[in-house]
């Protein structure tokens, strides 16, 4: 019911002054005056008189056709801002909105603001029927005369509400008529207080502020109750022309002052303030907080929140910006601050290596909660093409992961029967068999043209027989390809990667054996989540950016609980890979990476570098946290420096971030599953390991070390690689090594070439001092003698006693398959001088 209307008086007015002339039983003078006219003529006169009325009615009907209902004001909810908070719920990260608005009730609006608004916009608001008749007449006259001025008319508060809320702001007589008709209907449907409340929540005040509360916060950073008379008058005057009167723009201040004076004068004229109050308010200078520049905390993270929220709301993007949800995210502000500072600091320190951008993401592998997320070094850097700050290199960017992708290959090999002690020979190899083994030594040999597929190690060194553990911790490329070719298989490796969280489609036919070297572009977010499976002992939890979503009434509509946990790896396999990758962060176990990546607690890590030095990776973890780091340039510029590699750049960034992020967190190691056992195998211990068969030690084996295996995969065969050589003149017998690689026949010529070079002393890399012999340890007199040397164990290590062995198991290739062995304590580690320049492509 409208306030201030005398409905009995309205009824009397509708009856009209001449109603008594037509009362039943009275003919009246008009009726008698028509009796002499013919009936047909009378009908024609009546029709002629009715024509304008009928025409007007038809015109009005056309004007108001399809007019919305006044009920739409309440039925169609206001667009409300969706607010995004950190995990504590205390820090606002951003607001998604088409209209920045916070609803209020009329009781929350101070009387001074109500008086200022009514005085400035609609003095007769409390008594009018919702329209200004004179304003409509002026608009109609201007439309008929073809004039643009005056078409707007003097709109009431109700008309302004209807215009913005329902009918739109088209400048035309039709819109004005529709607006007036609907304003009258609204006045008959809602109380004046309800209309004014809708107005205060709906109307636009400029500077992205919709509604009076948003306006008070935008211009004065105040709550409504704290507004002064001068501030209330200024806000009340803004809806007339928000962009022109916006006082946060210096060139608008004079006009805003004029408008404020007008509002104050109108308040005096309506008697709600005195002249003295007006003068005091007029003397108050306009002080606004300045134009609001919308900044986003953790911007790339926030946009990932938006995408997930859209999925939660069934794909309705409009609901995100209009629904008024409160979103509590997973973001840990302390870790986010650490991540942003570390990324900025390390990128700045590496400008001389042509490093200008980096990304970092950190996830709790137990819950999938994303705790920190830096999508670029500077979100607001737009002009530097090396940065392209708004592009999210973590969650959107597709980059080659380099050797970090090898983990999926080796995990697949472990699933298919290989072990951490399985040996392949690290030697230059053409996996198509196109290039002859001797061709590699030719001065003019070009592997790009002379080879079918000839991957190279990053340090261009080839270290002969190496175990899986050694191949991983030194990130050697040729052994990785051999494991993929011999054990894992391309399609099965792709499947492992997919199950662990890699979402990039990978075509086996297009990647081939280069798959294991990380040539297929992936997302850092995916890689980090996939490594989280290892951190979580084989269980995958899908990453989430959101903990809880509440609607405007506080009802929880979605919550991250009872989330899916899917086992994708046997816990024993996960444990073995964790144990291998822990070597990378221990200087005593990895002479290449350990000095760069140690964080003072058990931690696993894998790095990656592309061969053109355009992308460098580090993904590492502890049981409670997994973090991935990428460095490079968004425009694809290569980084520089012969000694720059993954451990030096992202590895150190990872190290410093993890040390700070884990401060105060209990240091933990992974619990060993019951299906993991130890066995002693022939492999040199320490950071310079390898150079053995991976089989059970014999009495001739010069060394042994302890390795872990899935129960049942321990080696059953005694080492036959180390054999007695020919008797010497003094009666002693030398011991030599005879390499028997389990692999394809096409690999043999390249292995023999490596052996021949090693016998000549062409490459020892300081790793071995025992002899290498051919298949025949005692050649005939006609054959060239094989150079031999007495075996020398690594420092502090003697030859172990022979261990019992089972029967050999023939492999498909016809050679002995080197699997599972009994437990022997780990021997002392040898002391070596680190060589950080080697193997930089990790």
mmCIF file of N, CA and C in Angstrom, residues 701-802:
data_model
loop_
_atom_site.group_PDB
_atom_site.id
_atom_site.type_symbol
_atom_site.label_atom_id
_atom_site.label_comp_id
_atom_site.label_asym_id
_atom_site.label_seq_id
_atom_site.Cartn_x
_atom_site.Cartn_y
_atom_site.Cartn_z
ATOM 1 N N UNK A 701 83.124 -60.208 -7.183
ATOM 2 C CA UNK A 701 82.543 -58.859 -7.285
ATOM 3 C C UNK A 701 83.336 -57.906 -6.409
ATOM 4 N N UNK A 702 83.817 -56.795 -6.953
ATOM 5 C CA UNK A 702 84.680 -55.891 -6.188
ATOM 6 C C UNK A 702 83.918 -55.019 -5.205
ATOM 7 N N UNK A 703 82.612 -54.967 -5.298
ATOM 8 C CA UNK A 703 81.836 -54.124 -4.395
ATOM 9 C C UNK A 703 80.391 -54.614 -4.399
ATOM 10 N N UNK A 704 79.627 -54.093 -3.456
ATOM 11 C CA UNK A 704 78.198 -54.365 -3.399
ATOM 12 C C UNK A 704 77.539 -53.253 -2.606
ATOM 13 N N UNK A 705 76.272 -53.063 -2.833
ATOM 14 C CA UNK A 705 75.512 -52.072 -2.074
ATOM 15 C C UNK A 705 74.111 -52.594 -1.856
ATOM 16 N N UNK A 706 73.447 -52.036 -0.876
ATOM 17 C CA UNK A 706 72.095 -52.471 -0.553
ATOM 18 C C UNK A 706 71.085 -51.710 -1.410
ATOM 19 N N UNK A 707 70.103 -52.435 -1.880
ATOM 20 C CA UNK A 707 69.042 -51.810 -2.680
ATOM 21 C C UNK A 707 67.695 -52.319 -2.173
ATOM 22 N N UNK A 708 66.633 -51.586 -2.465
ATOM 23 C CA UNK A 708 65.302 -51.995 -2.035
ATOM 24 C C UNK A 708 64.497 -52.509 -3.232
ATOM 25 N N UNK A 709 63.604 -53.453 -2.934
ATOM 26 C CA UNK A 709 62.825 -54.116 -3.978
ATOM 27 C C UNK A 709 61.412 -54.396 -3.457
ATOM 28 N N UNK A 710 60.492 -54.515 -4.392
ATOM 29 C CA UNK A 710 59.218 -55.116 -4.045
ATOM 30 C C UNK A 710 59.480 -56.583 -3.705
ATOM 31 N N UNK A 711 58.851 -57.053 -2.663
ATOM 32 C CA UNK A 711 59.057 -58.447 -2.264
ATOM 33 C C UNK A 711 58.725 -59.377 -3.439
ATOM 34 N N UNK A 712 59.652 -60.263 -3.754
ATOM 35 C CA UNK A 712 59.475 -61.188 -4.863
ATOM 36 C C UNK A 712 60.198 -60.771 -6.125
ATOM 37 N N UNK A 713 60.724 -59.555 -6.137
ATOM 38 C CA UNK A 713 61.473 -59.125 -7.328
ATOM 39 C C UNK A 713 62.968 -59.045 -7.058
ATOM 40 N N UNK A 714 63.402 -59.497 -5.859
ATOM 41 C CA UNK A 714 64.834 -59.488 -5.565
ATOM 42 C C UNK A 714 65.562 -60.396 -6.557
ATOM 43 N N UNK A 715 66.832 -60.126 -6.840
ATOM 44 C CA UNK A 715 67.560 -60.972 -7.799
ATOM 45 C C UNK A 715 67.782 -62.379 -7.244
ATOM 46 N N UNK A 716 67.728 -63.336 -8.141
ATOM 47 C CA UNK A 716 67.946 -64.729 -7.753
ATOM 48 C C UNK A 716 69.223 -65.269 -8.394
ATOM 49 N N UNK A 717 69.902 -64.421 -9.140
ATOM 50 C CA UNK A 717 71.059 -64.862 -9.924
ATOM 51 C C UNK A 717 72.324 -64.223 -9.371
ATOM 52 N N UNK A 718 73.382 -65.017 -9.276
ATOM 53 C CA UNK A 718 74.671 -64.505 -8.820
ATOM 54 C C UNK A 718 75.373 -63.774 -9.953
ATOM 55 N N UNK A 719 76.081 -62.741 -9.573
ATOM 56 C CA UNK A 719 76.785 -61.911 -10.556
ATOM 57 C C UNK A 719 77.745 -62.750 -11.403
ATOM 58 N N UNK A 720 77.660 -62.593 -12.725
ATOM 59 C CA UNK A 720 78.582 -63.264 -13.643
ATOM 60 C C UNK A 720 79.329 -62.244 -14.504
ATOM 61 N N UNK A 721 79.152 -60.981 -14.166
ATOM 62 C CA UNK A 721 79.826 -59.942 -14.946
ATOM 63 C C UNK A 721 81.313 -59.857 -14.599
ATOM 64 N N UNK A 722 81.624 -60.002 -13.318
ATOM 65 C CA UNK A 722 83.030 -59.929 -12.916
ATOM 66 C C UNK A 722 83.616 -61.340 -12.982
ATOM 67 N N UNK A 723 84.632 -61.505 -13.817
ATOM 68 C CA UNK A 723 85.186 -62.826 -14.114
ATOM 69 C C UNK A 723 86.698 -62.805 -13.917
ATOM 70 N N UNK A 724 87.222 -63.998 -13.709
ATOM 71 C CA UNK A 724 88.672 -64.125 -13.567
ATOM 72 C C UNK A 724 89.335 -63.946 -14.927
ATOM 73 N N UNK A 725 90.420 -63.170 -14.961
ATOM 74 C CA UNK A 725 91.139 -62.947 -16.209
ATOM 75 C C UNK A 725 92.205 -64.023 -16.413
ATOM 76 N N UNK A 726 93.189 -63.748 -17.263
ATOM 77 C CA UNK A 726 94.249 -64.706 -17.577
ATOM 78 C C UNK A 726 95.325 -64.675 -16.502
ATOM 79 N N UNK A 727 95.937 -65.820 -16.236
ATOM 80 C CA UNK A 727 97.036 -65.855 -15.254
ATOM 81 C C UNK A 727 98.186 -64.959 -15.723
ATOM 82 N N UNK A 728 98.770 -64.255 -14.776
ATOM 83 C CA UNK A 728 99.920 -63.413 -15.096
ATOM 84 C C UNK A 728 101.199 -64.208 -14.885
ATOM 85 N N UNK A 729 102.310 -63.632 -15.300
ATOM 86 C CA UNK A 729 103.607 -64.321 -15.196
ATOM 87 C C UNK A 729 103.965 -64.616 -13.750
ATOM 88 N N UNK A 730 103.502 -63.756 -12.837
ATOM 89 C CA UNK A 730 103.830 -63.973 -11.419
ATOM 90 C C UNK A 730 102.850 -64.914 -10.743
ATOM 91 N N UNK A 731 101.939 -65.486 -11.523
ATOM 92 C CA UNK A 731 101.020 -66.469 -10.971
ATOM 93 C C UNK A 731 99.701 -65.897 -10.484
ATOM 94 N N UNK A 732 99.575 -64.567 -10.440
ATOM 95 C CA UNK A 732 98.302 -63.985 -10.011
ATOM 96 C C UNK A 732 97.309 -63.969 -11.167
ATOM 97 N N UNK A 733 96.066 -63.790 -10.821
ATOM 98 C CA UNK A 733 95.007 -63.728 -11.835
ATOM 99 C C UNK A 733 94.250 -62.409 -11.692
ATOM 100 N N UNK A 734 94.058 -61.741 -12.756
ATOM 101 C CA UNK A 734 93.317 -60.480 -12.737
ATOM 102 C C UNK A 734 91.821 -60.771 -12.772
ATOM 103 N N UNK A 735 91.037 -59.758 -12.443
ATOM 104 C CA UNK A 735 89.570 -59.821 -12.527
ATOM 105 C C UNK A 735 89.102 -58.736 -13.472
ATOM 106 N N UNK A 736 88.235 -59.080 -14.376
ATOM 107 C CA UNK A 736 87.700 -58.100 -15.315
ATOM 108 C C UNK A 736 86.176 -58.115 -15.309
ATOM 109 N N UNK A 737 85.597 -57.135 -15.958
ATOM 110 C CA UNK A 737 84.139 -57.058 -16.025
ATOM 111 C C UNK A 737 83.681 -57.349 -17.437
ATOM 112 N N UNK A 738 82.706 -58.223 -17.569
ATOM 113 C CA UNK A 738 82.136 -58.570 -18.853
ATOM 114 C C UNK A 738 80.668 -58.133 -18.830
ATOM 115 N N UNK A 739 80.340 -57.119 -19.632
ATOM 116 C CA UNK A 739 78.998 -56.521 -19.624
ATOM 117 C C UNK A 739 78.027 -57.392 -20.402
ATOM 118 N N UNK A 740 76.923 -57.724 -19.767
ATOM 119 C CA UNK A 740 75.860 -58.484 -20.415
ATOM 120 C C UNK A 740 74.548 -57.710 -20.248
ATOM 121 N N UNK A 741 74.326 -56.800 -21.104
ATOM 122 C CA UNK A 741 73.143 -55.947 -21.013
ATOM 123 C C UNK A 741 71.889 -56.716 -21.426
ATOM 124 N N UNK A 742 70.828 -56.567 -20.634
ATOM 125 C CA UNK A 742 69.532 -57.124 -20.998
ATOM 126 C C UNK A 742 68.858 -56.099 -21.901
ATOM 127 N N UNK A 743 68.783 -56.347 -23.153
ATOM 128 C CA UNK A 743 68.201 -55.363 -24.050
ATOM 129 C C UNK A 743 68.008 -55.923 -25.435
ATOM 130 N N UNK A 744 67.860 -55.018 -26.374
ATOM 131 C CA UNK A 744 67.633 -55.417 -27.750
ATOM 132 C C UNK A 744 68.954 -55.704 -28.450
ATOM 133 N N UNK A 745 68.904 -56.579 -29.431
ATOM 134 C CA UNK A 745 70.126 -56.933 -30.162
ATOM 135 C C UNK A 745 70.717 -55.724 -30.872
ATOM 136 N N UNK A 746 69.869 -54.768 -31.266
ATOM 137 C CA UNK A 746 70.369 -53.586 -31.979
ATOM 138 C C UNK A 746 71.206 -52.694 -31.082
ATOM 139 N N UNK A 747 71.130 -52.880 -29.756
ATOM 140 C CA UNK A 747 71.939 -52.060 -28.869
ATOM 141 C C UNK A 747 73.383 -52.564 -28.791
ATOM 142 N N UNK A 748 73.602 -53.831 -29.093
ATOM 143 C CA UNK A 748 74.902 -54.467 -28.852
ATOM 144 C C UNK A 748 76.088 -53.739 -29.489
ATOM 145 N N UNK A 749 76.021 -53.325 -30.755
ATOM 146 C CA UNK A 749 77.191 -52.669 -31.348
ATOM 147 C C UNK A 749 77.590 -51.391 -30.605
ATOM 148 N N UNK A 750 76.599 -50.665 -30.105
ATOM 149 C CA UNK A 750 76.902 -49.407 -29.400
ATOM 150 C C UNK A 750 77.509 -49.694 -28.035
ATOM 151 N N UNK A 751 77.044 -50.776 -27.394
ATOM 152 C CA UNK A 751 77.634 -51.176 -26.122
ATOM 153 C C UNK A 751 79.085 -51.626 -26.318
ATOM 154 N N UNK A 752 79.330 -52.412 -27.357
ATOM 155 C CA UNK A 752 80.690 -52.867 -27.629
ATOM 156 C C UNK A 752 81.615 -51.690 -27.946
ATOM 157 N N UNK A 753 81.079 -50.704 -28.608
ATOM 158 C CA UNK A 753 81.888 -49.527 -28.909
ATOM 159 C C UNK A 753 82.283 -48.815 -27.619
ATOM 160 N N UNK A 754 81.332 -48.713 -26.685
ATOM 161 C CA UNK A 754 81.652 -48.060 -25.405
ATOM 162 C C UNK A 754 82.712 -48.859 -24.660
ATOM 163 N N UNK A 755 82.597 -50.199 -24.672
ATOM 164 C CA UNK A 755 83.586 -51.048 -24.004
ATOM 165 C C UNK A 755 84.970 -50.851 -24.612
ATOM 166 N N UNK A 756 85.017 -50.821 -25.925
ATOM 167 C CA UNK A 756 86.313 -50.656 -26.609
ATOM 168 C C UNK A 756 86.952 -49.332 -26.230
ATOM 169 N N UNK A 757 86.145 -48.277 -26.174
ATOM 170 C CA UNK A 757 86.687 -46.965 -25.808
ATOM 171 C C UNK A 757 87.154 -46.962 -24.360
ATOM 172 N N UNK A 758 86.394 -47.654 -23.487
ATOM 173 C CA UNK A 758 86.773 -47.703 -22.082
ATOM 174 C C UNK A 758 88.084 -48.459 -21.902
ATOM 175 N N UNK A 759 88.266 -49.520 -22.676
ATOM 176 C CA UNK A 759 89.511 -50.286 -22.592
ATOM 177 C C UNK A 759 90.706 -49.447 -23.014
ATOM 178 N N UNK A 760 90.463 -48.531 -23.924
ATOM 179 C CA UNK A 760 91.544 -47.664 -24.384
ATOM 180 C C UNK A 760 91.778 -46.498 -23.421
ATOM 181 N N UNK A 761 90.916 -46.401 -22.411
ATOM 182 C CA UNK A 761 91.044 -45.280 -21.491
ATOM 183 C C UNK A 761 90.441 -44.008 -22.038
ATOM 184 N N UNK A 762 89.632 -44.132 -23.104
ATOM 185 C CA UNK A 762 89.048 -42.935 -23.713
ATOM 186 C C UNK A 762 88.119 -42.225 -22.746
ATOM 187 N N UNK A 763 87.344 -42.989 -21.980
ATOM 188 C CA UNK A 763 86.448 -42.352 -21.002
ATOM 189 C C UNK A 763 86.336 -43.229 -19.766
ATOM 190 N N UNK A 764 86.786 -42.689 -18.670
ATOM 191 C CA UNK A 764 86.577 -43.371 -17.389
ATOM 192 C C UNK A 764 85.759 -42.498 -16.451
ATOM 193 N N UNK A 765 85.817 -41.172 -16.651
ATOM 194 C CA UNK A 765 85.073 -40.203 -15.838
ATOM 195 C C UNK A 765 85.393 -40.354 -14.357
ATOM 196 N N UNK A 766 86.532 -41.005 -14.062
ATOM 197 C CA UNK A 766 86.925 -41.163 -12.670
ATOM 198 C C UNK A 766 86.043 -42.102 -11.883
ATOM 199 N N UNK A 767 85.285 -42.965 -12.572
ATOM 200 C CA UNK A 767 84.287 -43.758 -11.879
ATOM 201 C C UNK A 767 84.748 -45.189 -11.618
ATOM 202 N N UNK A 768 85.725 -45.686 -12.331
ATOM 203 C CA UNK A 768 86.055 -47.093 -12.140
ATOM 204 C C UNK A 768 87.557 -47.299 -12.307
ATOM 205 N N UNK A 769 88.043 -48.349 -11.635
ATOM 206 C CA UNK A 769 89.459 -48.701 -11.758
ATOM 207 C C UNK A 769 89.625 -50.192 -11.995
ATOM 208 N N UNK A 770 88.522 -50.882 -12.301
ATOM 209 C CA UNK A 770 88.628 -52.302 -12.593
ATOM 210 C C UNK A 770 88.691 -52.503 -14.102
ATOM 211 N N UNK A 771 89.087 -53.699 -14.491
ATOM 212 C CA UNK A 771 89.300 -53.947 -15.919
ATOM 213 C C UNK A 771 88.010 -54.280 -16.631
ATOM 214 N N UNK A 772 87.987 -53.997 -17.905
ATOM 215 C CA UNK A 772 86.884 -54.373 -18.779
ATOM 216 C C UNK A 772 87.430 -55.401 -19.765
ATOM 217 N N UNK A 773 86.745 -56.526 -19.898
ATOM 218 C CA UNK A 773 87.232 -57.544 -20.811
ATOM 219 C C UNK A 773 86.136 -57.890 -21.797
ATOM 220 N N UNK A 774 86.530 -58.542 -22.874
ATOM 221 C CA UNK A 774 85.565 -58.959 -23.888
ATOM 222 C C UNK A 774 84.912 -60.258 -23.435
ATOM 223 N N UNK A 775 84.103 -60.835 -24.296
ATOM 224 C CA UNK A 775 83.450 -62.094 -23.967
ATOM 225 C C UNK A 775 84.468 -63.190 -23.668
ATOM 226 N N UNK A 776 85.636 -63.109 -24.255
ATOM 227 C CA UNK A 776 86.684 -64.116 -24.026
ATOM 228 C C UNK A 776 87.765 -63.484 -23.162
ATOM 229 N N UNK A 777 87.805 -63.798 -21.862
ATOM 230 C CA UNK A 777 88.779 -63.139 -20.977
ATOM 231 C C UNK A 777 90.212 -63.560 -21.268
ATOM 232 N N UNK A 778 90.424 -64.691 -21.940
ATOM 233 C CA UNK A 778 91.765 -65.140 -22.268
ATOM 234 C C UNK A 778 91.855 -65.330 -23.771
ATOM 235 N N UNK A 779 92.139 -64.289 -24.527
ATOM 236 C CA UNK A 779 92.166 -64.411 -25.993
ATOM 237 C C UNK A 779 93.299 -65.327 -26.440
ATOM 238 N N UNK A 780 93.155 -65.901 -27.633
ATOM 239 C CA UNK A 780 94.184 -66.778 -28.196
ATOM 240 C C UNK A 780 95.390 -65.942 -28.568
ATOM 241 N N UNK A 781 96.566 -66.591 -28.704
ATOM 242 C CA UNK A 781 97.782 -65.834 -29.023
ATOM 243 C C UNK A 781 97.655 -65.002 -30.295
ATOM 244 N N UNK A 782 96.835 -65.453 -31.215
ATOM 245 C CA UNK A 782 96.736 -64.705 -32.461
ATOM 246 C C UNK A 782 95.903 -63.448 -32.311
ATOM 247 N N UNK A 783 95.087 -63.422 -31.232
ATOM 248 C CA UNK A 783 94.247 -62.243 -31.050
ATOM 249 C C UNK A 783 95.001 -61.169 -30.304
ATOM 250 N N UNK A 784 94.583 -59.972 -30.484
ATOM 251 C CA UNK A 784 95.189 -58.859 -29.754
ATOM 252 C C UNK A 784 94.852 -59.006 -28.290
ATOM 253 N N UNK A 785 95.823 -58.806 -27.420
ATOM 254 C CA UNK A 785 95.546 -58.966 -25.988
ATOM 255 C C UNK A 785 94.566 -57.900 -25.494
ATOM 256 N N UNK A 786 93.738 -58.323 -24.524
ATOM 257 C CA UNK A 786 92.796 -57.376 -23.929
ATOM 258 C C UNK A 786 93.462 -56.724 -22.736
ATOM 259 N N UNK A 787 93.550 -55.384 -22.739
ATOM 260 C CA UNK A 787 94.166 -54.720 -21.581
ATOM 261 C C UNK A 787 93.336 -54.990 -20.341
ATOM 262 N N UNK A 788 94.041 -55.348 -19.262
ATOM 263 C CA UNK A 788 93.321 -55.578 -18.004
ATOM 264 C C UNK A 788 94.032 -54.845 -16.890
ATOM 265 N N UNK A 789 93.229 -54.570 -15.847
ATOM 266 C CA UNK A 789 93.803 -53.941 -14.658
ATOM 267 C C UNK A 789 93.265 -54.647 -13.440
ATOM 268 N N UNK A 790 94.083 -54.660 -12.393
ATOM 269 C CA UNK A 790 93.598 -55.275 -11.155
ATOM 270 C C UNK A 790 92.459 -54.458 -10.600
ATOM 271 N N UNK A 791 91.407 -55.136 -10.183
ATOM 272 C CA UNK A 791 90.257 -54.388 -9.656
ATOM 273 C C UNK A 791 90.597 -53.700 -8.347
ATOM 274 N N UNK A 792 90.151 -52.520 -8.199
ATOM 275 C CA UNK A 792 90.341 -51.769 -6.957
ATOM 276 C C UNK A 792 88.986 -51.326 -6.456
ATOM 277 N N UNK A 793 88.654 -51.704 -5.241
ATOM 278 C CA UNK A 793 87.347 -51.335 -4.692
ATOM 279 C C UNK A 793 87.329 -49.850 -4.395
ATOM 280 N N UNK A 794 86.152 -49.255 -4.356
ATOM 281 C CA UNK A 794 86.040 -47.855 -3.947
ATOM 282 C C UNK A 794 86.585 -47.664 -2.552
ATOM 283 N N UNK A 795 86.994 -46.443 -2.203
ATOM 284 C CA UNK A 795 87.598 -46.195 -0.881
ATOM 285 C C UNK A 795 86.742 -46.737 0.244
ATOM 286 N N UNK A 796 87.405 -47.425 1.171
ATOM 287 C CA UNK A 796 86.715 -47.944 2.337
ATOM 288 C C UNK A 796 85.893 -49.182 2.060
ATOM 289 N N UNK A 797 86.084 -49.810 0.928
ATOM 290 C CA UNK A 797 85.224 -50.939 0.580
ATOM 291 C C UNK A 797 86.059 -52.097 0.076
ATOM 292 N N UNK A 798 85.880 -53.247 0.652
ATOM 293 C CA UNK A 798 86.525 -54.440 0.164
ATOM 294 C C UNK A 798 85.546 -55.298 -0.593
ATOM 295 N N UNK A 799 86.031 -56.384 -1.163
ATOM 296 C CA UNK A 799 85.151 -57.280 -1.901
ATOM 297 C C UNK A 799 84.282 -58.041 -0.929
ATOM 298 N N UNK A 800 82.978 -58.088 -1.172
ATOM 299 C CA UNK A 800 82.085 -58.804 -0.257
ATOM 300 C C UNK A 800 82.204 -60.304 -0.447
ATOM 301 N N UNK A 801 81.741 -60.999 0.545
ATOM 302 C CA UNK A 801 81.682 -62.457 0.429
ATOM 303 C C UNK A 801 80.574 -62.829 -0.529
ATOM 304 N N UNK A 802 80.778 -63.931 -1.235
ATOM 305 C CA UNK A 802 79.732 -64.343 -2.169
ATOM 306 C C UNK A 802 78.442 -64.675 -1.428
#
